[in-house]
PDB file of C-alpha atoms in Angstrom:
ATOM      1  CA  MET A   1     -12.988 -55.157 -85.185  1.00  0.00           C
ATOM      2  CA  VAL A   2     -13.844 -52.365 -87.587  1.00  0.00           C
ATOM      3  CA  ASP A   3     -16.268 -53.469 -90.304  1.00  0.00           C
ATOM      4  CA  HIS A   4     -17.168 -51.803 -93.613  1.00  0.00           C
ATOM      5  CA  VAL A   5     -20.051 -49.833 -92.049  1.00  0.00           C
ATOM      6  CA  ASP A   6     -17.721 -48.487 -89.342  1.00  0.00           C
ATOM      7  CA  TRP A   7     -15.287 -47.413 -92.080  1.00  0.00           C
ATOM      8  CA  ARG A   8     -18.075 -45.514 -93.837  1.00  0.00           C
ATOM      9  CA  ILE A   9     -18.895 -43.748 -90.559  1.00  0.00           C
ATOM     10  CA  LEU A  10     -15.209 -43.005 -89.960  1.00  0.00           C
ATOM     11  CA  ALA A  11     -14.854 -41.557 -93.459  1.00  0.00           C
ATOM     12  CA  GLU A  12     -17.764 -39.192 -92.816  1.00  0.00           C
ATOM     13  CA  LEU A  13     -16.451 -38.098 -89.413  1.00  0.00           C
ATOM     14  CA  GLN A  14     -12.933 -37.580 -90.724  1.00  0.00           C
ATOM     15  CA  GLY A  15     -14.385 -35.370 -93.444  1.00  0.00           C
ATOM     16  CA  ASP A  16     -16.384 -33.330 -90.916  1.00  0.00           C
ATOM     17  CA  ALA A  17     -16.378 -34.295 -87.228  1.00  0.00           C
ATOM     18  CA  ARG A  18     -19.183 -31.812 -86.553  1.00  0.00           C
ATOM     19  CA  LEU A  19     -21.790 -33.874 -88.421  1.00  0.00           C
ATOM     20  CA  SER A  20     -24.816 -34.801 -86.343  1.00  0.00           C
ATOM     21  CA  TYR A  21     -25.755 -38.429 -85.793  1.00  0.00           C
ATOM     22  CA  ASN A  22     -28.773 -37.762 -88.016  1.00  0.00           C
ATOM     23  CA  GLU A  23     -26.595 -36.504 -90.878  1.00  0.00           C
ATOM     24  CA  VAL A  24     -24.118 -39.379 -90.544  1.00  0.00           C
ATOM     25  CA  SER A  25     -27.014 -41.841 -90.452  1.00  0.00           C
ATOM     26  CA  ARG A  26     -28.472 -40.339 -93.614  1.00  0.00           C
ATOM     27  CA  ARG A  27     -25.125 -40.576 -95.403  1.00  0.00           C
ATOM     28  CA  VAL A  28     -24.364 -44.168 -94.387  1.00  0.00           C
ATOM     29  CA  ARG A  29     -28.012 -45.328 -94.509  1.00  0.00           C
ATOM     30  CA  LEU A  30     -28.375 -46.488 -90.918  1.00  0.00           C
ATOM     31  CA  SER A  31     -30.656 -45.267 -88.148  1.00  0.00           C
ATOM     32  CA  ALA A  32     -29.358 -42.460 -85.939  1.00  0.00           C
ATOM     33  CA  PRO A  33     -29.385 -44.703 -82.812  1.00  0.00           C
ATOM     34  CA  ALA A  34     -27.358 -47.365 -84.673  1.00  0.00           C
ATOM     35  CA  VAL A  35     -24.835 -44.726 -85.781  1.00  0.00           C
ATOM     36  CA  ALA A  36     -24.615 -43.330 -82.240  1.00  0.00           C
ATOM     37  CA  GLU A  37     -23.962 -46.823 -80.855  1.00  0.00           C
ATOM     38  CA  ARG A  38     -21.282 -47.563 -83.446  1.00  0.00           C
ATOM     39  CA  ILE A  39     -19.556 -44.225 -82.778  1.00  0.00           C
ATOM     40  CA  ARG A  40     -19.684 -44.902 -79.026  1.00  0.00           C
ATOM     41  CA  ARG A  41     -18.042 -48.326 -79.583  1.00  0.00           C
ATOM     42  CA  LEU A  42     -15.376 -46.792 -81.859  1.00  0.00           C
ATOM     43  CA  GLU A  43     -14.594 -44.218 -79.147  1.00  0.00           C
ATOM     44  CA  GLU A  44     -14.492 -46.789 -76.330  1.00  0.00           C
ATOM     45  CA  SER A  45     -12.237 -49.132 -78.292  1.00  0.00           C
ATOM     46  CA  GLY A  46      -9.784 -46.315 -79.048  1.00  0.00           C
ATOM     47  CA  VAL A  47     -10.363 -46.222 -82.820  1.00  0.00           C
ATOM     48  CA  ILE A  48     -11.696 -42.674 -82.474  1.00  0.00           C
ATOM     49  CA  THR A  49      -9.285 -40.840 -80.197  1.00  0.00           C
ATOM     50  CA  GLY A  50     -10.851 -37.383 -80.294  1.00  0.00           C
ATOM     51  CA  TYR A  51     -12.377 -34.621 -82.362  1.00  0.00           C
ATOM     52  CA  HIS A  52     -10.135 -31.773 -83.451  1.00  0.00           C
ATOM     53  CA  ALA A  53     -10.024 -28.599 -85.488  1.00  0.00           C
ATOM     54  CA  HIS A  54      -7.248 -28.561 -88.106  1.00  0.00           C
ATOM     55  CA  VAL A  55      -5.308 -25.351 -87.496  1.00  0.00           C
ATOM     56  CA  ASP A  56      -2.834 -23.853 -89.949  1.00  0.00           C
ATOM     57  CA  PRO A  57       0.189 -22.963 -87.765  1.00  0.00           C
ATOM     58  CA  ALA A  58       1.285 -20.121 -90.078  1.00  0.00           C
ATOM     59  CA  ALA A  59      -2.171 -18.538 -90.096  1.00  0.00           C
ATOM     60  CA  ALA A  60      -2.267 -18.874 -86.294  1.00  0.00           C
ATOM     61  CA  GLY A  61       1.012 -16.942 -85.900  1.00  0.00           C
ATOM     62  CA  ASN A  62       3.611 -19.722 -86.039  1.00  0.00           C
ATOM     63  CA  PRO A  63       4.981 -19.610 -89.595  1.00  0.00           C
ATOM     64  CA  VAL A  64       8.310 -21.332 -88.822  1.00  0.00           C
ATOM     65  CA  THR A  65       7.996 -25.117 -88.865  1.00  0.00           C
ATOM     66  CA  ALA A  66      10.795 -27.641 -88.454  1.00  0.00           C
ATOM     67  CA  LEU A  67      11.429 -31.317 -87.895  1.00  0.00           C
ATOM     68  CA  VAL A  68      13.896 -31.887 -85.066  1.00  0.00           C
ATOM     69  CA  HIS A  69      15.646 -35.229 -84.640  1.00  0.00           C
ATOM     70  CA  MET A  70      16.841 -35.793 -81.087  1.00  0.00           C
ATOM     71  CA  GLN A  71      19.768 -38.037 -80.237  1.00  0.00           C
ATOM     72  CA  CYS A  72      19.375 -38.613 -76.526  1.00  0.00           C
ATOM     73  CA  TYR A  73      19.335 -41.503 -74.057  1.00  0.00           C
ATOM     74  CA  GLY A  74      19.532 -42.226 -70.378  1.00  0.00           C
ATOM     75  CA  PRO A  75      18.258 -40.001 -67.580  1.00  0.00           C
ATOM     76  CA  LEU A  76      18.460 -36.780 -69.635  1.00  0.00           C
ATOM     77  CA  CYS A  77      16.398 -38.195 -72.523  1.00  0.00           C
ATOM     78  CA  LEU A  78      13.664 -35.832 -73.695  1.00  0.00           C
ATOM     79  CA  LEU A  79      11.105 -38.636 -73.478  1.00  0.00           C
ATOM     80  CA  ARG A  80      11.679 -38.823 -69.693  1.00  0.00           C
ATOM     81  CA  ASP A  81      10.963 -35.112 -69.101  1.00  0.00           C
ATOM     82  CA  GLU A  82       7.187 -34.649 -68.986  1.00  0.00           C
ATOM     83  CA  ALA A  83       7.486 -30.883 -68.508  1.00  0.00           C
ATOM     84  CA  ALA A  84       9.635 -30.562 -71.635  1.00  0.00           C
ATOM     85  CA  LEU A  85       7.157 -32.687 -73.602  1.00  0.00           C
ATOM     86  CA  ARG A  86       4.377 -30.221 -72.737  1.00  0.00           C
ATOM     87  CA  ALA A  87       6.188 -27.347 -74.490  1.00  0.00           C
ATOM     88  CA  PRO A  88       3.609 -25.629 -76.718  1.00  0.00           C
ATOM     89  CA  GLU A  89       6.095 -25.461 -79.610  1.00  0.00           C
ATOM     90  CA  ILE A  90       6.066 -29.274 -79.906  1.00  0.00           C
ATOM     91  CA  LEU A  91       3.170 -29.945 -82.271  1.00  0.00           C
ATOM     92  CA  ARG A  92       3.882 -33.647 -82.653  1.00  0.00           C
ATOM     93  CA  LEU A  93       6.427 -36.113 -81.305  1.00  0.00           C
ATOM     94  CA  HIS A  94       7.271 -39.569 -82.605  1.00  0.00           C
ATOM     95  CA  ARG A  95       9.493 -42.081 -80.812  1.00  0.00           C
ATOM     96  CA  VAL A  96      11.485 -43.747 -83.573  1.00  0.00           C
ATOM     97  CA  THR A  97      14.073 -46.442 -84.230  1.00  0.00           C
ATOM     98  CA  GLY A  98      17.636 -45.946 -85.386  1.00  0.00           C
ATOM     99  CA  ASP A  99      20.215 -43.398 -84.246  1.00  0.00           C
ATOM    100  CA  THR A 100      17.515 -40.885 -83.375  1.00  0.00           C
ATOM    101  CA  CYS A 101      15.482 -41.216 -80.183  1.00  0.00           C
ATOM    102  CA  CYS A 102      12.545 -39.150 -81.365  1.00  0.00           C
ATOM    103  CA  VAL A 103      11.401 -36.755 -84.079  1.00  0.00           C
ATOM    104  CA  LEU A 104       9.514 -33.596 -83.181  1.00  0.00           C
ATOM    105  CA  LEU A 105       7.406 -31.323 -85.341  1.00  0.00           C
ATOM    106  CA  ILE A 106       8.038 -27.816 -84.032  1.00  0.00           C
ATOM    107  CA  GLY A 107       5.969 -24.697 -84.791  1.00  0.00           C
ATOM    108  CA  VAL A 108       7.226 -21.251 -83.706  1.00  0.00           C
ATOM    109  CA  ARG A 109       6.672 -17.563 -84.464  1.00  0.00           C
ATOM    110  CA  SER A 110      10.248 -16.711 -85.595  1.00  0.00           C
ATOM    111  CA  MET A 111      13.765 -18.007 -86.138  1.00  0.00           C
ATOM    112  CA  ALA A 112      14.781 -16.396 -82.830  1.00  0.00           C
ATOM    113  CA  HIS A 113      12.027 -18.364 -81.107  1.00  0.00           C
ATOM    114  CA  PHE A 114      13.204 -21.526 -82.901  1.00  0.00           C
ATOM    115  CA  GLU A 115      16.737 -20.903 -81.617  1.00  0.00           C
ATOM    116  CA  GLN A 116      15.393 -20.697 -78.039  1.00  0.00           C
ATOM    117  CA  VAL A 117      13.552 -24.002 -78.490  1.00  0.00           C
ATOM    118  CA  ILE A 118      16.678 -25.715 -79.893  1.00  0.00           C
ATOM    119  CA  ASP A 119      18.715 -24.404 -76.944  1.00  0.00           C
ATOM    120  CA  ARG A 120      16.179 -25.918 -74.516  1.00  0.00           C
ATOM    121  CA  LEU A 121      16.150 -29.215 -76.396  1.00  0.00           C
ATOM    122  CA  ALA A 122      19.962 -29.362 -76.274  1.00  0.00           C
ATOM    123  CA  ASP A 123      19.670 -29.917 -72.511  1.00  0.00           C
ATOM    124  CA  HIS A 124      18.396 -33.406 -73.392  1.00  0.00           C
ATOM    125  CA  GLY A 125      20.798 -34.453 -76.141  1.00  0.00           C
ATOM    126  CA  ARG A 126      21.812 -33.445 -79.612  1.00  0.00           C
ATOM    127  CA  PRO A 127      19.086 -31.858 -81.750  1.00  0.00           C
ATOM    128  CA  SER A 128      19.360 -31.860 -85.522  1.00  0.00           C
ATOM    129  CA  SER A 129      16.823 -29.781 -87.414  1.00  0.00           C
ATOM    130  CA  THR A 130      15.322 -29.633 -90.874  1.00  0.00           C
ATOM    131  CA  MET A 131      13.226 -26.633 -91.819  1.00  0.00           C
ATOM    132  CA  VAL A 132       9.854 -27.338 -93.435  1.00  0.00           C
ATOM    133  CA  LEU A 133       9.465 -25.399 -96.703  1.00  0.00           C
ATOM    134  CA  SER A 134       5.924 -26.497 -97.482  1.00  0.00           C
ATOM    135  CA  THR A 135       3.424 -29.204 -96.568  1.00  0.00           C
ATOM    136  CA  PRO A 136       1.816 -30.659 -99.691  1.00  0.00           C
ATOM    137  CA  VAL A 137      -0.122 -33.219 -97.584  1.00  0.00           C
ATOM    138  CA  PRO A 138      -1.037 -31.448 -94.315  1.00  0.00           C
ATOM    139  CA  TRP A 139      -3.388 -34.188 -93.136  1.00  0.00           C
ATOM    140  CA  ARG A 140      -4.906 -37.306 -94.608  1.00  0.00           C
ATOM    141  CA  ALA A 141      -7.840 -39.382 -93.431  1.00  0.00           C
ATOM    142  CA  VAL A 142      -7.213 -42.998 -92.484  1.00  0.00           C
ATOM    143  CA  ASP A 143      -8.832 -45.205 -95.134  1.00  0.00           C
ATOM    144  CA  GLY A 144     -10.321 -48.603 -94.598  1.00  0.00           C
ATOM    145  CA  PRO A 145      -9.619 -51.685 -96.666  1.00  0.00           C
ATOM    146  CA  ALA A 146     -10.307 -51.353-100.368  1.00  0.00           C
TER     147      ALA A 146
END
């Protein structure tokens, strides 16, 4: 169970995961050992799943971004091919309900590269793509109860 103190700690870490225990403790007004213990529990329970740098794909050399909806099922389904799921162009994958099996966020260096990725995905079913024009909300912290 995540309590209001845990949510304050999570808010600080989501703002800057590089904060020291001492700095988090100062901000949430708990001792550093208490903060360290709470963070350890949040990690062990799976609330905190990792610490990451937010990278702008365009600035990193992959300016073409698309959402790809896959219609696949059975033995050829993309979700059954672990090697295909490790493709570096797949930035995010969601298994979804409805006519689509999954939705992928793809990041590539060019339209020619995107075409190669789509051709590989077609081995698993029917891809349908939507190009991303902009991302007004690139990431948002998970908020606790009001």
